[in-house]
């Protein structure tokens, strides 16, 4: 890490760092994301460091770029604050950066990699799991053979990102020596958290650690823990242990420093390899980019009927009609038009996937993908939960 620290310490005065997040309706996620920037500023007090979100939260990425530019920054190193290379990291964030760069062509904006399965991220995750079990270091071999590990990934329509979560599970399980391990997902793939836990219990382990591989808290974390509690009520002979999520742990900050330094190192190497920004612009020009978020960034109007028109002048060759409705007056007819769209997922009706969450009265942006017969089938076999759906909470 010393070499990376030294590289960042030697950045020119007109350089700045931007950490790009997704954004959340949950205030805790916004607050915890800001701790990343705070932690990096403490490590590099001479550096200009800002953070911004794609949507829901303030400041948005454009606002953060404004702040850097107003501080005299001309060279921006932007990194996605995301665990895996799904659509947000690969397309949505660089699209916003490209739009801004077109507006201020004298700016140089370079883009870095997602956090990924860097060794420091593995150490961060393992530490959270060990903490949940009361260990401060990896126990003696065999100590956890009676315990099962269930890793909860975000889950996306990008197969490779889902596979990375499964790979993470195997690596951590083997490193720590669990008796068995499984991967479940909170998003648009299978198995879902609830169904995955139900099936995991059939293996006979009496102690199960459930570890969410998430950076920050919020409604997804609350939902995951709620599923654990629900299954625990039915499986009274199984001890469920809920591990904490990652936050701004030192190993996570180390990974960010590495990713930022990689951008600078590539810029100094002067090789013929395309940078990530150059590769995005190439894919954009070739028509290979599908922007799912449509730049649905935060607007400073908190009226919650969100009438904003979002006329961001996105002249990328694909006309985003940013009307975004956002009335949020849904009677749960599953239209769920939240201003962003997930890629179609071919296994949306998988018997152990997101269809198992239909009657949990939660808000999922992929609900529109369900065929009506799937909705009808799930409603026929499972009673709808009597609680306020996530999308109606303020």
CSV table of C-alpha atoms in Angstrom, one decimal:
chain,number,residue,atom,x,y,z
A,1,UNK,CA,0.0,0.0,0.0
A,2,UNK,CA,2.9,2.4,0.6
A,3,UNK,CA,3.6,2.7,-3.2
A,4,UNK,CA,-0.1,3.6,-3.8
A,5,UNK,CA,-0.1,6.1,-1.0
A,6,UNK,CA,3.0,7.7,-2.4
A,7,UNK,CA,1.5,7.9,-5.9
A,8,UNK,CA,-1.6,9.7,-4.6
A,9,UNK,CA,0.6,12.0,-2.5
A,10,UNK,CA,2.4,13.1,-5.6
A,11,UNK,CA,-0.6,14.0,-7.7
A,12,UNK,CA,-0.5,17.6,-9.1
A,13,UNK,CA,-2.3,20.3,-7.3
A,14,UNK,CA,-5.0,20.6,-10.0
A,15,UNK,CA,-6.0,16.9,-9.5
A,16,UNK,CA,-9.0,15.7,-7.6
A,17,UNK,CA,-10.8,12.5,-6.7
A,18,UNK,CA,-14.5,11.7,-7.2
A,19,UNK,CA,-16.1,8.7,-5.6
A,20,UNK,CA,-19.3,7.7,-7.4
A,21,UNK,CA,-22.2,5.9,-5.7
A,22,UNK,CA,-25.6,4.7,-6.6
A,23,UNK,CA,-27.6,6.6,-4.1
A,24,UNK,CA,-30.4,5.4,-1.8
A,25,UNK,CA,-33.7,6.6,-0.4
A,26,UNK,CA,-32.3,5.5,3.0
A,27,UNK,CA,-30.5,8.4,4.8
A,28,UNK,CA,-28.1,5.9,6.5
A,29,UNK,CA,-26.7,4.8,3.2
A,30,UNK,CA,-26.0,8.3,2.1
A,31,UNK,CA,-24.4,9.2,5.4
A,32,UNK,CA,-22.2,6.0,5.5
A,33,UNK,CA,-21.1,6.6,1.9
A,34,UNK,CA,-19.8,10.1,2.9
A,35,UNK,CA,-17.5,8.4,5.4
A,36,UNK,CA,-15.5,7.0,2.5
A,37,UNK,CA,-14.6,10.5,1.4
A,38,UNK,CA,-13.9,11.5,5.0
A,39,UNK,CA,-11.6,8.5,5.6
A,40,UNK,CA,-9.7,9.3,2.4
A,41,UNK,CA,-9.4,13.0,3.3
A,42,UNK,CA,-7.8,12.0,6.6
A,43,UNK,CA,-5.3,9.8,4.8
A,44,UNK,CA,-4.6,12.4,2.1
A,45,UNK,CA,-5.4,15.9,3.5
A,46,UNK,CA,-3.7,17.6,0.6
A,47,UNK,CA,-6.1,16.0,-1.9
A,48,UNK,CA,-9.4,17.4,-3.1
A,49,UNK,CA,-11.9,14.6,-2.7
A,50,UNK,CA,-15.6,14.7,-3.3
A,51,UNK,CA,-18.4,12.1,-3.7
A,52,UNK,CA,-21.6,12.0,-5.7
A,53,UNK,CA,-24.6,9.7,-6.5
A,54,UNK,CA,-26.4,8.6,-9.6
A,55,UNK,CA,-29.8,9.2,-8.0
A,56,UNK,CA,-32.0,9.6,-4.9
A,57,UNK,CA,-29.2,11.2,-2.8
A,58,UNK,CA,-27.3,14.5,-2.7
A,59,UNK,CA,-24.9,15.5,-3.9
A,60,UNK,CA,-25.4,14.0,-7.4
A,61,UNK,CA,-22.4,13.3,-9.5
A,62,UNK,CA,-22.8,16.6,-11.5
A,63,UNK,CA,-22.8,18.6,-8.2
A,64,UNK,CA,-19.7,16.8,-7.0
A,65,UNK,CA,-17.9,17.6,-10.3
A,66,UNK,CA,-19.0,21.2,-9.9
A,67,UNK,CA,-17.4,21.3,-6.4
A,68,UNK,CA,-14.1,19.9,-7.8
A,69,UNK,CA,-14.1,22.3,-10.7
A,70,UNK,CA,-14.8,25.3,-8.4
A,71,UNK,CA,-11.7,24.3,-6.4
A,72,UNK,CA,-9.5,24.6,-9.5
A,73,UNK,CA,-9.4,20.9,-10.3
A,74,UNK,CA,-8.7,20.1,-13.9
A,75,UNK,CA,-7.7,16.5,-13.7
A,76,UNK,CA,-10.3,14.2,-12.1
A,77,UNK,CA,-9.8,10.6,-11.1
A,78,UNK,CA,-13.3,9.1,-10.7
A,79,UNK,CA,-13.9,5.6,-9.1
A,80,UNK,CA,-17.2,3.7,-8.7
A,81,UNK,CA,-18.0,3.0,-5.1
A,82,UNK,CA,-19.5,-0.4,-6.1
A,83,UNK,CA,-18.5,-3.9,-5.4
A,84,UNK,CA,-18.9,-5.5,-8.8
A,85,UNK,CA,-18.9,-4.5,-12.5
A,86,UNK,CA,-22.6,-4.5,-13.2
A,87,UNK,CA,-24.4,-1.9,-15.4
A,88,UNK,CA,-24.1,1.0,-13.0
A,89,UNK,CA,-20.3,0.8,-12.8
A,90,UNK,CA,-19.7,-0.2,-16.5
A,91,UNK,CA,-22.2,2.2,-18.2
A,92,UNK,CA,-24.3,4.5,-16.0
A,93,UNK,CA,-21.5,6.3,-14.2
A,94,UNK,CA,-19.1,6.8,-17.1
A,95,UNK,CA,-22.1,8.1,-19.1
A,96,UNK,CA,-22.7,10.8,-16.6
A,97,UNK,CA,-19.0,11.7,-16.5
A,98,UNK,CA,-19.0,11.9,-20.3
A,99,UNK,CA,-22.0,14.2,-20.4
A,100,UNK,CA,-20.2,16.5,-17.9
A,101,UNK,CA,-16.9,16.4,-19.8
A,102,UNK,CA,-18.8,17.5,-23.0
A,103,UNK,CA,-20.0,20.5,-21.1
A,104,UNK,CA,-16.5,21.4,-19.8
A,105,UNK,CA,-14.1,20.1,-22.5
A,106,UNK,CA,-11.0,21.4,-20.8
A,107,UNK,CA,-11.5,18.9,-18.0
A,108,UNK,CA,-9.7,15.6,-18.0
A,109,UNK,CA,-11.8,12.9,-16.4
A,110,UNK,CA,-10.4,9.4,-16.0
A,111,UNK,CA,-12.3,6.5,-14.6
A,112,UNK,CA,-11.3,3.5,-12.5
A,113,UNK,CA,-12.3,0.0,-11.7
A,114,UNK,CA,-15.0,-1.2,-9.3
A,115,UNK,CA,-13.8,-2.6,-6.0
A,116,UNK,CA,-14.0,-6.2,-7.2
A,117,UNK,CA,-12.4,-9.2,-5.5
A,118,UNK,CA,-9.3,-7.3,-4.4
A,119,UNK,CA,-7.5,-9.1,-1.6
A,120,UNK,CA,-8.2,-6.1,0.7
A,121,UNK,CA,-12.0,-6.6,0.1
A,122,UNK,CA,-11.7,-10.2,1.0
A,123,UNK,CA,-9.9,-9.3,4.2
A,124,UNK,CA,-12.7,-6.7,5.0
A,125,UNK,CA,-15.4,-9.2,4.5
A,126,UNK,CA,-13.7,-12.0,6.4
A,127,UNK,CA,-13.2,-9.6,9.3
A,128,UNK,CA,-16.9,-8.8,9.5
A,129,UNK,CA,-17.7,-12.6,9.5
A,130,UNK,CA,-15.2,-13.4,12.2
A,131,UNK,CA,-16.4,-10.5,14.3
A,132,UNK,CA,-20.0,-11.9,14.1
A,133,UNK,CA,-18.6,-15.2,15.5
A,134,UNK,CA,-16.6,-13.5,18.3
A,135,UNK,CA,-13.1,-14.1,16.7
A,136,UNK,CA,-10.4,-11.6,16.2
A,137,UNK,CA,-8.5,-13.9,13.9
A,138,UNK,CA,-9.0,-17.0,11.8
A,139,UNK,CA,-9.7,-19.9,14.2
A,140,UNK,CA,-7.9,-23.2,14.3
A,141,UNK,CA,-8.7,-25.5,11.3
A,142,UNK,CA,-11.8,-27.4,12.0
A,143,UNK,CA,-13.4,-24.9,14.4
A,144,UNK,CA,-16.1,-23.9,11.9
A,145,UNK,CA,-16.8,-27.3,10.3
A,146,UNK,CA,-20.1,-27.4,12.1
A,147,UNK,CA,-21.1,-23.9,10.8
A,148,UNK,CA,-22.6,-22.9,7.4
A,149,UNK,CA,-21.9,-19.6,5.7
A,150,UNK,CA,-24.5,-17.9,3.6
A,151,UNK,CA,-23.3,-14.9,1.6
A,152,UNK,CA,-25.9,-12.4,0.4
A,153,UNK,CA,-24.9,-10.7,-2.9
A,154,UNK,CA,-26.8,-7.8,-4.5
A,155,UNK,CA,-27.9,-9.8,-7.5
A,156,UNK,CA,-28.1,-8.3,-11.0
A,157,UNK,CA,-29.1,-9.2,-14.5
A,158,UNK,CA,-25.3,-9.3,-15.3
A,159,UNK,CA,-24.3,-13.0,-15.0
A,160,UNK,CA,-20.6,-12.1,-14.5
A,161,UNK,CA,-21.4,-9.9,-11.5
A,162,UNK,CA,-23.5,-12.7,-9.9
A,163,UNK,CA,-20.6,-15.2,-10.6
A,164,UNK,CA,-18.2,-12.9,-8.8
A,165,UNK,CA,-20.4,-13.0,-5.7
A,166,UNK,CA,-20.4,-16.9,-5.9
A,167,UNK,CA,-16.6,-16.8,-6.3
A,168,UNK,CA,-16.3,-14.6,-3.2
A,169,UNK,CA,-18.3,-17.1,-1.2
A,170,UNK,CA,-16.0,-20.0,-2.1
A,171,UNK,CA,-12.8,-18.0,-1.4
A,172,UNK,CA,-14.0,-16.8,2.0
A,173,UNK,CA,-15.5,-20.2,2.9
A,174,UNK,CA,-12.2,-21.9,2.2
A,175,UNK,CA,-10.1,-19.3,3.8
A,176,UNK,CA,-12.0,-19.4,7.1
A,177,UNK,CA,-12.9,-23.1,7.0
A,178,UNK,CA,-16.7,-23.3,7.1
A,179,UNK,CA,-18.4,-26.6,6.9
A,180,UNK,CA,-20.6,-25.5,3.9
A,181,UNK,CA,-21.4,-22.4,2.1
A,182,UNK,CA,-24.1,-21.0,-0.3
A,183,UNK,CA,-24.7,-17.7,-2.1
A,184,UNK,CA,-28.1,-16.0,-2.2
A,185,UNK,CA,-29.1,-12.7,-3.7
A,186,UNK,CA,-31.3,-9.8,-2.8
A,187,UNK,CA,-31.9,-8.7,-6.4
A,188,UNK,CA,-33.0,-9.9,-9.8
A,189,UNK,CA,-31.5,-13.4,-9.7
A,190,UNK,CA,-31.9,-16.7,-7.8
A,191,UNK,CA,-31.9,-18.0,-5.2
A,192,UNK,CA,-33.6,-15.2,-3.3
A,193,UNK,CA,-32.6,-14.6,0.3
A,194,UNK,CA,-35.7,-16.1,1.9
A,195,UNK,CA,-35.9,-19.1,-0.4
A,196,UNK,CA,-32.1,-19.7,-0.2
A,197,UNK,CA,-32.2,-19.7,3.6
A,198,UNK,CA,-35.1,-22.1,3.6
A,199,UNK,CA,-33.1,-24.5,1.4
A,200,UNK,CA,-29.9,-24.0,3.4
A,201,UNK,CA,-31.6,-25.2,6.5
A,202,UNK,CA,-32.3,-28.5,4.9
A,203,UNK,CA,-28.6,-29.3,4.9
A,204,UNK,CA,-28.8,-29.9,8.7
A,205,UNK,CA,-26.3,-27.3,10.0
A,206,UNK,CA,-27.4,-26.0,13.4
A,207,UNK,CA,-25.4,-22.8,13.1
A,208,UNK,CA,-25.7,-20.5,10.1
A,209,UNK,CA,-23.8,-17.2,9.5
A,210,UNK,CA,-25.6,-14.8,7.1
A,211,UNK,CA,-23.2,-12.3,5.7
A,212,UNK,CA,-24.4,-9.5,3.4
A,213,UNK,CA,-21.7,-8.4,1.0
A,214,UNK,CA,-22.8,-4.8,0.9
A,215,UNK,CA,-20.9,-1.6,1.5
A,216,UNK,CA,-23.7,0.4,3.3
A,217,UNK,CA,-26.9,0.0,5.3
A,218,UNK,CA,-30.4,0.9,4.2
A,219,UNK,CA,-33.5,-0.8,3.1
A,220,UNK,CA,-31.8,-3.8,1.4
A,221,UNK,CA,-29.9,-4.6,4.5
A,222,UNK,CA,-33.1,-4.2,6.6
A,223,UNK,CA,-34.8,-6.5,4.2
A,224,UNK,CA,-32.1,-9.2,4.4
A,225,UNK,CA,-32.1,-9.2,8.2
A,226,UNK,CA,-35.9,-9.4,8.2
A,227,UNK,CA,-35.7,-12.5,6.0
A,228,UNK,CA,-33.2,-14.0,8.5
A,229,UNK,CA,-35.6,-13.3,11.4
A,230,UNK,CA,-38.5,-14.7,9.5
A,231,UNK,CA,-36.8,-18.0,8.7
A,232,UNK,CA,-35.4,-18.2,12.2
A,233,UNK,CA,-38.9,-18.1,13.6
A,234,UNK,CA,-39.7,-21.2,11.6
A,235,UNK,CA,-36.3,-23.0,12.2
A,236,UNK,CA,-36.1,-22.7,16.0
A,237,UNK,CA,-33.4,-25.4,16.2
A,238,UNK,CA,-31.0,-23.4,14.0
A,239,UNK,CA,-28.9,-20.6,15.4
A,240,UNK,CA,-28.7,-17.7,12.8
A,241,UNK,CA,-25.9,-15.2,13.2
A,242,UNK,CA,-26.1,-11.9,11.2
A,243,UNK,CA,-22.8,-10.5,10.2
A,244,UNK,CA,-22.4,-6.7,9.7
A,245,UNK,CA,-21.9,-5.1,6.3
A,246,UNK,CA,-18.6,-3.5,5.3
A,247,UNK,CA,-18.9,0.3,5.7
A,248,UNK,CA,-15.7,2.4,5.6
A,249,UNK,CA,-13.5,-0.3,7.1
A,250,UNK,CA,-9.8,0.3,6.7
A,251,UNK,CA,-9.4,-2.6,4.2
A,252,UNK,CA,-12.2,-1.0,2.1
A,253,UNK,CA,-10.4,2.3,2.1
A,254,UNK,CA,-7.2,0.6,1.1
A,255,UNK,CA,-9.0,-0.8,-1.9
A,256,UNK,CA,-10.2,2.6,-3.0
A,257,UNK,CA,-6.7,3.9,-2.7
A,258,UNK,CA,-5.5,1.1,-4.9
A,259,UNK,CA,-8.2,1.7,-7.6
A,260,UNK,CA,-7.5,5.5,-7.6
A,261,UNK,CA,-3.8,4.9,-7.9
A,262,UNK,CA,-4.3,2.5,-10.8
A,263,UNK,CA,-5.9,5.3,-12.8
A,264,UNK,CA,-2.9,7.5,-12.2
A,265,UNK,CA,-0.4,4.7,-12.9
A,266,UNK,CA,-2.1,4.0,-16.2
A,267,UNK,CA,-2.1,7.6,-17.2
A,268,UNK,CA,1.7,7.7,-16.5
A,269,UNK,CA,2.5,4.5,-18.3
A,270,UNK,CA,1.8,5.9,-21.8
A,271,UNK,CA,0.9,2.5,-23.3
A,272,UNK,CA,-1.5,1.8,-26.1
A,273,UNK,CA,-4.1,0.2,-24.0
A,274,UNK,CA,-7.4,2.1,-23.8
A,275,UNK,CA,-8.3,3.6,-20.5
A,276,UNK,CA,-11.8,2.7,-19.1
A,277,UNK,CA,-13.2,6.1,-20.1
A,278,UNK,CA,-11.7,5.7,-23.6
A,279,UNK,CA,-13.2,2.2,-23.8
A,280,UNK,CA,-16.6,3.5,-22.7
A,281,UNK,CA,-16.6,6.2,-25.3
A,282,UNK,CA,-15.6,3.6,-28.0
A,283,UNK,CA,-18.5,1.4,-26.9
A,284,UNK,CA,-20.8,4.4,-26.8
A,285,UNK,CA,-19.9,5.4,-30.3
A,286,UNK,CA,-20.3,1.8,-31.5
A,287,UNK,CA,-23.9,1.7,-30.1
A,288,UNK,CA,-22.9,-1.1,-27.6
A,289,UNK,CA,-24.0,0.8,-24.5
A,290,UNK,CA,-27.4,0.5,-22.9
A,291,UNK,CA,-27.9,3.1,-20.2
A,292,UNK,CA,-30.4,1.6,-17.7
A,293,UNK,CA,-30.5,4.5,-15.2
A,294,UNK,CA,-31.2,7.2,-17.7
A,295,UNK,CA,-29.2,9.6,-15.4
A,296,UNK,CA,-32.0,9.7,-12.9
A,297,UNK,CA,-30.0,11.9,-10.5
A,298,UNK,CA,-31.1,13.6,-7.3
A,299,UNK,CA,-33.0,16.8,-7.6
A,300,UNK,CA,-33.3,19.2,-4.7
A,301,UNK,CA,-37.1,19.0,-4.6
A,302,UNK,CA,-38.3,16.9,-1.7
A,303,UNK,CA,-42.0,17.1,-2.4
A,304,UNK,CA,-42.0,13.3,-3.2
A,305,UNK,CA,-44.3,13.6,-6.1
A,306,UNK,CA,-41.1,14.2,-8.0
A,307,UNK,CA,-42.4,16.1,-11.1
A,308,UNK,CA,-38.9,16.8,-12.3
A,309,UNK,CA,-38.4,16.7,-16.1
A,310,UNK,CA,-34.6,15.9,-16.0
A,311,UNK,CA,-33.6,17.7,-19.2
A,312,UNK,CA,-30.0,16.9,-18.9
A,313,UNK,CA,-29.2,17.4,-22.6
A,314,UNK,CA,-27.9,13.9,-22.9
A,315,UNK,CA,-26.7,14.0,-26.5
A,316,UNK,CA,-25.3,10.5,-26.5
A,317,UNK,CA,-27.1,9.4,-29.6
A,318,UNK,CA,-29.8,7.7,-27.6
A,319,UNK,CA,-32.7,10.0,-26.8
A,320,UNK,CA,-33.6,9.5,-23.2
A,321,UNK,CA,-37.1,10.8,-22.7
A,322,UNK,CA,-36.6,11.9,-19.1
A,323,UNK,CA,-40.2,12.4,-18.0
A,324,UNK,CA,-39.7,10.0,-15.1
A,325,UNK,CA,-43.2,10.4,-13.7
A,326,UNK,CA,-42.2,9.5,-10.1
A,327,UNK,CA,-45.7,10.0,-8.7
A,328,UNK,CA,-45.2,7.1,-6.4
A,329,UNK,CA,-48.9,6.9,-5.9
A,330,UNK,CA,-48.9,3.2,-6.8
A,331,UNK,CA,-51.6,1.0,-5.6
A,332,UNK,CA,-49.1,-1.8,-6.1
A,333,UNK,CA,-50.2,-2.7,-9.6
A,334,UNK,CA,-46.5,-3.5,-10.2
A,335,UNK,CA,-45.8,-0.7,-12.7
A,336,UNK,CA,-43.1,0.6,-10.4
A,337,UNK,CA,-41.7,3.3,-12.7
A,338,UNK,CA,-39.0,4.7,-10.4
A,339,UNK,CA,-37.1,6.6,-13.1
A,340,UNK,CA,-34.6,3.8,-13.8
A,341,UNK,CA,-34.9,0.5,-15.5
A,342,UNK,CA,-33.2,-2.8,-15.0
A,343,UNK,CA,-32.1,-5.0,-17.9
A,344,UNK,CA,-34.6,-7.7,-18.8
A,345,UNK,CA,-33.7,-10.9,-16.9
A,346,UNK,CA,-34.5,-14.1,-18.6
A,347,UNK,CA,-34.9,-16.1,-15.3
A,348,UNK,CA,-37.3,-13.6,-13.8
A,349,UNK,CA,-39.9,-16.4,-13.3
A,350,UNK,CA,-37.4,-18.9,-11.7
A,351,UNK,CA,-39.2,-20.8,-8.9
A,352,UNK,CA,-36.6,-19.8,-6.4
A,353,UNK,CA,-35.8,-16.3,-7.6
A,354,UNK,CA,-37.4,-12.9,-7.1
A,355,UNK,CA,-40.9,-14.2,-7.6
A,356,UNK,CA,-40.7,-15.5,-4.1
A,357,UNK,CA,-40.7,-11.9,-2.9
A,358,UNK,CA,-43.9,-10.8,-4.7
A,359,UNK,CA,-46.2,-10.9,-1.7
A,360,UNK,CA,-43.7,-9.6,0.8
A,361,UNK,CA,-45.1,-6.1,0.0
A,362,UNK,CA,-41.7,-4.7,-0.9
A,363,UNK,CA,-40.8,-2.4,-3.8
A,364,UNK,CA,-38.7,-4.0,-6.5
A,365,UNK,CA,-38.0,-2.1,-9.7
A,366,UNK,CA,-38.0,-5.4,-11.6
A,367,UNK,CA,-41.6,-6.2,-10.7
A,368,UNK,CA,-42.8,-5.0,-14.1
A,369,UNK,CA,-40.9,-7.9,-15.7
A,370,UNK,CA,-43.1,-10.5,-14.1
A,371,UNK,CA,-45.8,-12.1,-16.4
A,372,UNK,CA,-49.2,-11.7,-14.8
A,373,UNK,CA,-49.6,-15.4,-14.5
A,374,UNK,CA,-46.5,-15.5,-12.2
A,375,UNK,CA,-48.0,-12.8,-10.0
A,376,UNK,CA,-51.3,-14.6,-9.8
A,377,UNK,CA,-49.6,-17.9,-9.0
A,378,UNK,CA,-47.6,-16.4,-6.1
A,379,UNK,CA,-50.6,-14.6,-4.7
A,380,UNK,CA,-52.5,-17.8,-4.7
A,381,UNK,CA,-50.0,-19.7,-2.6
A,382,UNK,CA,-48.7,-17.0,-0.3
A,383,UNK,CA,-50.6,-14.5,1.8
A,384,UNK,CA,-49.6,-10.8,1.2
A,385,UNK,CA,-47.7,-9.3,4.0
A,386,UNK,CA,-49.6,-6.5,5.9
A,387,UNK,CA,-47.0,-3.8,6.1
A,388,UNK,CA,-46.1,-0.6,4.3
A,389,UNK,CA,-44.1,-1.3,1.1
A,390,UNK,CA,-40.6,0.2,0.9
A,391,UNK,CA,-41.6,2.5,-2.0
A,392,UNK,CA,-44.2,4.2,0.2
A,393,UNK,CA,-41.9,4.9,3.1
A,394,UNK,CA,-40.5,8.3,3.4
